PDB file of C-alpha atoms in Angstrom:
ATOM      1  CA  GLU A   1       0.000   0.000   0.000  1.00 95.00           C
ATOM      2  CA  VAL A   2       1.326   3.402  -1.000  1.00 96.00           C
ATOM      3  CA  GLN A   3       1.747   5.692   1.996  1.00 97.00           C
ATOM      4  CA  LEU A   4       2.997   9.244   2.313  1.00 98.00           C
ATOM      5  CA  VAL A   5       3.357  10.667   5.798  1.00 98.00           C
ATOM      6  CA  GLU A   6       4.280  14.298   6.347  1.00 98.00           C
ATOM      7  CA  SER A   7       5.884  15.610   9.522  1.00 97.00           C
ATOM      8  CA  GLY A   8       7.662  18.673  10.811  1.00 97.00           C
ATOM      9  CA  GLY A   9       4.807  21.146  10.900  1.00 96.00           C
ATOM     10  CA  GLY A  10       4.088  23.395  13.843  1.00 97.00           C
ATOM     11  CA  LEU A  11       4.069  26.949  15.111  1.00 97.00           C
ATOM     12  CA  VAL A  12       6.878  29.223  13.958  1.00 97.00           C
ATOM     13  CA  GLN A  13       7.447  32.962  14.247  1.00 97.00           C
ATOM     14  CA  PRO A  14       7.505  35.225  11.200  1.00 97.00           C
ATOM     15  CA  GLY A  15      10.945  35.196   9.662  1.00 97.00           C
ATOM     16  CA  GLY A  16      11.668  31.755  11.044  1.00 97.00           C
ATOM     17  CA  SER A  17      12.466  28.468   9.342  1.00 97.00           C
ATOM     18  CA  LEU A  18      10.994  25.006   9.285  1.00 97.00           C
ATOM     19  CA  ARG A  19      11.856  21.755   7.541  1.00 98.00           C
ATOM     20  CA  LEU A  20       9.055  19.446   6.477  1.00 98.00           C
ATOM     21  CA  SER A  21       9.583  15.766   5.787  1.00 98.00           C
ATOM     22  CA  CYS A  22       7.542  13.244   3.854  1.00 98.00           C
ATOM     23  CA  ALA A  23       8.183   9.559   4.492  1.00 98.00           C
ATOM     24  CA  ALA A  24       7.221   7.320   1.588  1.00 98.00           C
ATOM     25  CA  SER A  25       6.493   3.607   1.652  1.00 98.00           C
ATOM     26  CA  GLY A  26       4.788   0.941  -0.424  1.00 97.00           C
ATOM     27  CA  PHE A  27       6.369   1.902  -3.741  1.00 97.00           C
ATOM     28  CA  SER A  28       9.756   2.431  -5.384  1.00 97.00           C
ATOM     29  CA  PHE A  29      10.276   5.996  -4.177  1.00 97.00           C
ATOM     30  CA  GLY A  30      13.355   6.617  -6.296  1.00 97.00           C
ATOM     31  CA  SER A  31      11.377   5.989  -9.491  1.00 96.00           C
ATOM     32  CA  TYR A  32       8.856   8.794  -9.041  1.00 97.00           C
ATOM     33  CA  SER A  33       8.842  12.553  -9.180  1.00 96.00           C
ATOM     34  CA  MET A  34       7.348  14.253  -6.132  1.00 97.00           C
ATOM     35  CA  ASN A  35       5.603  17.529  -5.351  1.00 97.00           C
ATOM     36  CA  TRP A  36       4.651  19.750  -2.438  1.00 98.00           C
ATOM     37  CA  VAL A  37       1.204  21.386  -2.399  1.00 98.00           C
ATOM     38  CA  ARG A  38      -0.297  23.577   0.290  1.00 98.00           C
ATOM     39  CA  GLN A  39      -3.725  24.782   1.326  1.00 98.00           C
ATOM     40  CA  ALA A  40      -4.255  27.854   3.469  1.00 97.00           C
ATOM     41  CA  PRO A  41      -7.195  27.697   5.891  1.00 96.00           C
ATOM     42  CA  GLY A  42     -10.443  27.924   3.954  1.00 95.00           C
ATOM     43  CA  LYS A  43      -8.598  28.450   0.683  1.00 97.00           C
ATOM     44  CA  GLY A  44      -7.782  26.446  -2.424  1.00 97.00           C
ATOM     45  CA  LEU A  45      -4.868  24.221  -3.337  1.00 98.00           C
ATOM     46  CA  GLU A  46      -1.573  25.826  -4.312  1.00 97.00           C
ATOM     47  CA  TRP A  47       1.205  23.908  -6.053  1.00 97.00           C
ATOM     48  CA  LEU A  48       4.626  24.783  -4.580  1.00 97.00           C
ATOM     49  CA  SER A  49       7.471  22.615  -5.816  1.00 97.00           C
ATOM     50  CA  TYR A  50       8.407  19.665  -8.016  1.00 96.00           C
ATOM     51  CA  ILE A  51      11.457  17.432  -7.923  1.00 97.00           C
ATOM     52  CA  SER A  52      12.275  14.718 -10.429  1.00 96.00           C
ATOM     53  CA  SER A  53      13.135  11.187  -9.375  1.00 96.00           C
ATOM     54  CA  SER A  54      16.880  11.785  -9.544  1.00 96.00           C
ATOM     55  CA  SER A  55      16.707  15.392  -8.250  1.00 97.00           C
ATOM     56  CA  SER A  56      18.062  16.594 -11.592  1.00 97.00           C
ATOM     57  CA  THR A  57      15.051  18.836 -12.234  1.00 96.00           C
ATOM     58  CA  ILE A  58      13.431  21.154  -9.700  1.00 96.00           C
ATOM     59  CA  LYS A  59      10.577  23.561 -10.357  1.00 95.00           C
ATOM     60  CA  ASN A  60       9.109  26.107  -7.959  1.00 95.00           C
ATOM     61  CA  ALA A  61       6.119  28.367  -7.815  1.00 95.00           C
ATOM     62  CA  ASP A  62       6.983  32.052  -7.986  1.00 93.00           C
ATOM     63  CA  SER A  63       5.403  32.571  -4.558  1.00 92.00           C
ATOM     64  CA  VAL A  64       8.107  30.522  -2.821  1.00 92.00           C
ATOM     65  CA  LYS A  65      11.091  30.874  -5.125  1.00 88.00           C
ATOM     66  CA  GLY A  66      14.174  31.820  -3.142  1.00 92.00           C
ATOM     67  CA  ARG A  67      12.568  30.947   0.195  1.00 96.00           C
ATOM     68  CA  PHE A  68      11.559  27.277  -0.083  1.00 97.00           C
ATOM     69  CA  THR A  69      13.828  24.446  -1.209  1.00 98.00           C
ATOM     70  CA  ILE A  70      12.644  20.991  -2.184  1.00 98.00           C
ATOM     71  CA  SER A  71      14.990  18.020  -1.860  1.00 98.00           C
ATOM     72  CA  ARG A  72      14.887  14.265  -1.506  1.00 98.00           C
ATOM     73  CA  ASP A  73      16.924  11.343  -0.217  1.00 98.00           C
ATOM     74  CA  ASN A  74      16.079   8.240  -2.213  1.00 98.00           C
ATOM     75  CA  ALA A  75      18.099   6.027   0.123  1.00 98.00           C
ATOM     76  CA  LYS A  76      15.830   7.118   2.980  1.00 98.00           C
ATOM     77  CA  ASN A  77      12.608   7.174   0.903  1.00 98.00           C
ATOM     78  CA  SER A  78      12.103  10.740   2.022  1.00 98.00           C
ATOM     79  CA  LEU A  79      11.100  14.078   0.548  1.00 98.00           C
ATOM     80  CA  TYR A  80      11.842  17.414   2.205  1.00 98.00           C
ATOM     81  CA  LEU A  81      10.793  21.043   2.067  1.00 98.00           C
ATOM     82  CA  GLN A  82      13.091  23.578   3.687  1.00 98.00           C
ATOM     83  CA  MET A  83      11.113  26.746   4.371  1.00 98.00           C
ATOM     84  CA  ASN A  84      12.921  29.964   5.237  1.00 97.00           C
ATOM     85  CA  SER A  85      11.822  33.554   5.838  1.00 96.00           C
ATOM     86  CA  LEU A  86       8.348  32.374   6.733  1.00 97.00           C
ATOM     87  CA  ARG A  87       5.436  34.797   6.558  1.00 96.00           C
ATOM     88  CA  ALA A  88       1.941  34.783   8.000  1.00 96.00           C
ATOM     89  CA  GLU A  89       0.588  33.978   4.532  1.00 96.00           C
ATOM     90  CA  ASP A  90       2.577  30.714   4.540  1.00 97.00           C
ATOM     91  CA  THR A  91       0.193  29.373   7.181  1.00 98.00           C
ATOM     92  CA  ALA A  92      -1.334  26.292   5.581  1.00 98.00           C
ATOM     93  CA  VAL A  93      -1.610  22.542   5.507  1.00 98.00           C
ATOM     94  CA  TYR A  94       1.317  21.210   3.492  1.00 98.00           C
ATOM     95  CA  TYR A  95       0.870  18.037   1.448  1.00 98.00           C
ATOM     96  CA  CYS A  96       3.418  15.884  -0.309  1.00 98.00           C
ATOM     97  CA  ALA A  97       2.123  14.122  -3.402  1.00 97.00           C
ATOM     98  CA  ARG A  98       3.479  11.527  -5.798  1.00 97.00           C
ATOM     99  CA  GLU A  99       3.469  12.335  -9.498  1.00 95.00           C
ATOM    100  CA  THR A 100       2.557   9.538 -11.862  1.00 93.00           C
ATOM    101  CA  ASN A 101       5.020   8.365 -14.475  1.00 87.00           C
ATOM    102  CA  ARG A 102       2.476   8.998 -17.230  1.00 86.00           C
ATOM    103  CA  GLY A 103       2.197  12.753 -16.740  1.00 83.00           C
ATOM    104  CA  ALA A 104       1.848  15.583 -14.259  1.00 84.00           C
ATOM    105  CA  ASP A 105      -1.052  14.194 -12.263  1.00 90.00           C
ATOM    106  CA  LEU A 106      -0.652  13.500  -8.567  1.00 94.00           C
ATOM    107  CA  ASP A 107      -2.017  10.091  -7.755  1.00 93.00           C
ATOM    108  CA  TYR A 108      -1.165   9.693  -4.062  1.00 95.00           C
ATOM    109  CA  TRP A 109      -1.224  12.329  -1.333  1.00 97.00           C
ATOM    110  CA  GLY A 110      -0.272  12.410   2.295  1.00 97.00           C
ATOM    111  CA  GLN A 111      -2.687  13.641   4.944  1.00 95.00           C
ATOM    112  CA  GLY A 112      -0.813  16.889   5.347  1.00 97.00           C
ATOM    113  CA  THR A 113       1.019  18.735   8.113  1.00 97.00           C
ATOM    114  CA  LEU A 114      -0.097  22.099   9.467  1.00 98.00           C
ATOM    115  CA  VAL A 115       2.318  25.010   9.518  1.00 98.00           C
ATOM    116  CA  THR A 116       1.268  28.089  11.466  1.00 98.00           C
ATOM    117  CA  VAL A 117       3.313  31.260  11.160  1.00 97.00           C
ATOM    118  CA  SER A 118       2.459  33.620  13.973  1.00 96.00           C
ATOM    119  CA  SER A 119       4.064  35.653  16.717  1.00 94.00           C
TER     120      SER A 119
ATOM    121  CA  SER B   1       1.976  33.765 -14.044  1.00 85.00           C
ATOM    122  CA  TYR B   2      -0.267  31.121 -15.552  1.00 92.00           C
ATOM    123  CA  GLU B   3      -3.804  30.786 -14.209  1.00 95.00           C
ATOM    124  CA  LEU B   4      -6.674  28.335 -14.449  1.00 97.00           C
ATOM    125  CA  THR B   5     -10.119  29.847 -13.907  1.00 98.00           C
ATOM    126  CA  GLN B   6     -13.034  27.987 -12.324  1.00 98.00           C
ATOM    127  CA  PRO B   7     -16.448  29.186 -11.109  1.00 98.00           C
ATOM    128  CA  PRO B   8     -16.473  29.456  -7.289  1.00 97.00           C
ATOM    129  CA  SER B   9     -19.629  27.406  -6.913  1.00 97.00           C
ATOM    130  CA  VAL B  10     -22.065  25.149  -8.738  1.00 98.00           C
ATOM    131  CA  SER B  11     -25.358  23.965  -7.319  1.00 97.00           C
ATOM    132  CA  VAL B  12     -27.657  21.223  -8.618  1.00 97.00           C
ATOM    133  CA  SER B  13     -30.511  19.092  -7.344  1.00 96.00           C
ATOM    134  CA  PRO B  14     -29.953  15.353  -6.765  1.00 96.00           C
ATOM    135  CA  GLY B  15     -30.088  13.457 -10.044  1.00 96.00           C
ATOM    136  CA  GLN B  16     -29.234  16.454 -12.163  1.00 97.00           C
ATOM    137  CA  THR B  17     -26.059  16.908 -14.179  1.00 97.00           C
ATOM    138  CA  ALA B  18     -23.399  19.211 -12.791  1.00 97.00           C
ATOM    139  CA  ARG B  19     -20.778  20.763 -15.036  1.00 98.00           C
ATOM    140  CA  ILE B  20     -17.670  22.459 -13.679  1.00 98.00           C
ATOM    141  CA  THR B  21     -15.520  24.383 -16.119  1.00 98.00           C
ATOM    142  CA  CYS B  22     -11.840  25.278 -16.101  1.00 98.00           C
ATOM    143  CA  SER B  23     -10.300  27.710 -18.545  1.00 98.00           C
ATOM    144  CA  GLY B  24      -6.641  28.275 -19.304  1.00 97.00           C
ATOM    145  CA  ASP B  25      -4.651  29.494 -22.274  1.00 96.00           C
ATOM    146  CA  ALA B  26      -2.363  26.449 -22.376  1.00 96.00           C
ATOM    147  CA  LEU B  27      -5.125  23.852 -22.180  1.00 97.00           C
ATOM    148  CA  PRO B  28      -5.255  23.274 -25.948  1.00 96.00           C
ATOM    149  CA  LYS B  29      -1.786  21.723 -25.663  1.00 95.00           C
ATOM    150  CA  LYS B  30      -1.695  20.568 -22.030  1.00 96.00           C
ATOM    151  CA  TYR B  31      -3.693  17.924 -20.234  1.00 96.00           C
ATOM    152  CA  ALA B  32      -6.282  18.837 -17.632  1.00 97.00           C
ATOM    153  CA  TYR B  33      -6.588  16.872 -14.416  1.00 97.00           C
ATOM    154  CA  TRP B  34      -9.353  17.017 -11.838  1.00 98.00           C
ATOM    155  CA  TYR B  35      -9.270  16.498  -8.082  1.00 98.00           C
ATOM    156  CA  GLN B  36     -12.086  16.039  -5.611  1.00 97.00           C
ATOM    157  CA  GLN B  37     -11.579  17.213  -2.038  1.00 97.00           C
ATOM    158  CA  LYS B  38     -14.090  16.505   0.681  1.00 96.00           C
ATOM    159  CA  SER B  39     -14.043  18.444   3.915  1.00 93.00           C
ATOM    160  CA  GLY B  40     -11.049  17.611   6.084  1.00 91.00           C
ATOM    161  CA  GLU B  41      -9.582  15.159   3.586  1.00 94.00           C
ATOM    162  CA  ALA B  42      -6.662  15.130   1.173  1.00 95.00           C
ATOM    163  CA  PRO B  43      -7.505  15.659  -2.524  1.00 95.00           C
ATOM    164  CA  GLU B  44      -8.255  12.645  -4.700  1.00 95.00           C
ATOM    165  CA  LEU B  45      -7.534  12.395  -8.423  1.00 95.00           C
ATOM    166  CA  VAL B  46     -10.793  11.752 -10.306  1.00 97.00           C
ATOM    167  CA  ILE B  47      -9.864  12.545 -13.925  1.00 97.00           C
ATOM    168  CA  TYR B  48      -6.483  12.467 -15.657  1.00 96.00           C
ATOM    169  CA  GLU B  49      -5.335  13.322 -19.196  1.00 96.00           C
ATOM    170  CA  ASP B  50      -8.533  15.298 -19.873  1.00 97.00           C
ATOM    171  CA  ASN B  51     -10.995  12.418 -19.826  1.00 97.00           C
ATOM    172  CA  LYS B  52      -9.625   9.252 -18.187  1.00 96.00           C
ATOM    173  CA  ARG B  53     -10.912   7.895 -14.893  1.00 96.00           C
ATOM    174  CA  PRO B  54      -8.588   6.260 -12.369  1.00 93.00           C
ATOM    175  CA  SER B  55      -9.579   2.858 -11.137  1.00 92.00           C
ATOM    176  CA  GLY B  56     -12.379   3.048  -8.597  1.00 93.00           C
ATOM    177  CA  ILE B  57     -13.778   6.406  -9.660  1.00 94.00           C
ATOM    178  CA  ARG B  58     -17.495   6.324 -10.340  1.00 93.00           C
ATOM    179  CA  GLU B  59     -18.554   6.319 -14.009  1.00 94.00           C
ATOM    180  CA  ARG B  60     -20.839   9.306 -13.468  1.00 95.00           C
ATOM    181  CA  LEU B  61     -17.731  11.491 -13.314  1.00 97.00           C
ATOM    182  CA  SER B  62     -16.364  12.328 -16.741  1.00 97.00           C
ATOM    183  CA  GLY B  63     -14.021  14.851 -18.263  1.00 98.00           C
ATOM    184  CA  SER B  64     -13.813  16.619 -21.587  1.00 97.00           C
ATOM    185  CA  LYS B  65     -11.884  19.439 -23.165  1.00 98.00           C
ATOM    186  CA  SER B  66     -12.418  21.815 -26.054  1.00 97.00           C
ATOM    187  CA  GLY B  67      -9.907  24.513 -26.868  1.00 96.00           C
ATOM    188  CA  THR B  68      -9.039  26.503 -23.767  1.00 97.00           C
ATOM    189  CA  MET B  69     -11.773  24.971 -21.611  1.00 98.00           C
ATOM    190  CA  ALA B  70     -11.886  21.699 -19.736  1.00 98.00           C
ATOM    191  CA  THR B  71     -15.089  20.448 -18.176  1.00 98.00           C
ATOM    192  CA  LEU B  72     -15.810  18.010 -15.378  1.00 98.00           C
ATOM    193  CA  THR B  73     -19.278  16.518 -15.692  1.00 98.00           C
ATOM    194  CA  ILE B  74     -21.051  14.729 -12.882  1.00 97.00           C
ATOM    195  CA  SER B  75     -24.065  12.918 -14.273  1.00 97.00           C
ATOM    196  CA  GLY B  76     -26.898  12.186 -11.882  1.00 95.00           C
ATOM    197  CA  ALA B  77     -25.186  14.016  -9.042  1.00 95.00           C
ATOM    198  CA  GLN B  78     -25.669  12.588  -5.555  1.00 95.00           C
ATOM    199  CA  VAL B  79     -25.300  14.134  -2.123  1.00 95.00           C
ATOM    200  CA  GLU B  80     -22.034  12.220  -1.703  1.00 94.00           C
ATOM    201  CA  ASP B  81     -20.606  14.151  -4.666  1.00 95.00           C
ATOM    202  CA  GLU B  82     -20.680  17.361  -2.635  1.00 96.00           C
ATOM    203  CA  ALA B  83     -17.076  18.494  -2.450  1.00 97.00           C
ATOM    204  CA  ASP B  84     -14.593  21.016  -3.722  1.00 98.00           C
ATOM    205  CA  TYR B  85     -13.291  20.259  -7.195  1.00 98.00           C
ATOM    206  CA  TYR B  86      -9.989  21.540  -8.565  1.00 98.00           C
ATOM    207  CA  CYS B  87      -8.614  21.462 -12.069  1.00 98.00           C
ATOM    208  CA  TYR B  88      -4.838  21.146 -12.470  1.00 96.00           C
ATOM    209  CA  SER B  89      -2.474  21.517 -15.356  1.00 96.00           C
ATOM    210  CA  THR B  90       0.883  22.890 -16.435  1.00 94.00           C
ATOM    211  CA  ASP B  91       1.900  26.065 -18.192  1.00 93.00           C
ATOM    212  CA  SER B  92       2.936  25.956 -21.838  1.00 92.00           C
ATOM    213  CA  GLY B  93       6.621  25.559 -20.996  1.00 91.00           C
ATOM    214  CA  ASP B  94       6.067  22.888 -18.337  1.00 88.00           C
ATOM    215  CA  ASN B  95       7.787  25.197 -15.877  1.00 88.00           C
ATOM    216  CA  HIS B  96       4.947  25.385 -13.396  1.00 91.00           C
ATOM    217  CA  ARG B  97       2.062  23.255 -12.282  1.00 94.00           C
ATOM    218  CA  VAL B  98      -1.057  25.175 -11.337  1.00 96.00           C
ATOM    219  CA  PHE B  99      -4.403  24.534  -9.691  1.00 97.00           C
ATOM    220  CA  GLY B 100      -7.595  26.316 -10.522  1.00 98.00           C
ATOM    221  CA  GLY B 101      -9.221  28.254  -7.710  1.00 97.00           C
ATOM    222  CA  GLY B 102     -11.621  25.429  -6.952  1.00 98.00           C
ATOM    223  CA  THR B 103     -15.378  24.986  -7.328  1.00 98.00           C
ATOM    224  CA  LYS B 104     -17.672  24.072  -4.473  1.00 98.00           C
ATOM    225  CA  LEU B 105     -20.331  21.650  -5.664  1.00 97.00           C
ATOM    226  CA  THR B 106     -23.559  21.656  -3.696  1.00 97.00           C
ATOM    227  CA  VAL B 107     -26.164  18.958  -4.281  1.00 96.00           C
ATOM    228  CA  LEU B 108     -29.478  19.788  -2.620  1.00 90.00           C
TER     229      LEU B 108
END
């Protein structure tokens, strides 16, 4: 069974940093591209970052470019999101999601981890 | 930046057909994908590559696309279809993925 489990969320002050993790199991993690998506309270989904299976290609939304960094460790079956210079508007549930090998669709999602940026 | 535009809400009576649209300039050349999100849950893929259903998705959900508009159709909508629906695609250069703003489907 494919499982994605996010961790690392919590309360952080504006300007602070946080590192999210996503533990993958039930599939060959190193064969799939991965993404981070977030959802602010009561708002819609926002795509943040993409990383290819070998980490050779990374794509970021303009809203987080220069502040957020996606990475992965295939030996540990783990995906990461390093978030720096956090702002109140970064408050959201953060999801990791697996991208299918057929295209850009995201076929498996974690349950999300909540990040709250507040003083 | 690239945008996908959806109506904020659609409302139908049980048994009626609901249509949710998604417009974007790159859609003629890029696939549209659709996600269903029920309250408090993670999104679920319901349509991929414009009109294909993943295994286990009910046949009353279907997708289509014409030019710059993709459409999710829910035939004979039921109360359990109430959810937020998001379209998803990529920009013309495949540099960014993007979600539409989401459409809240109400069946009552």
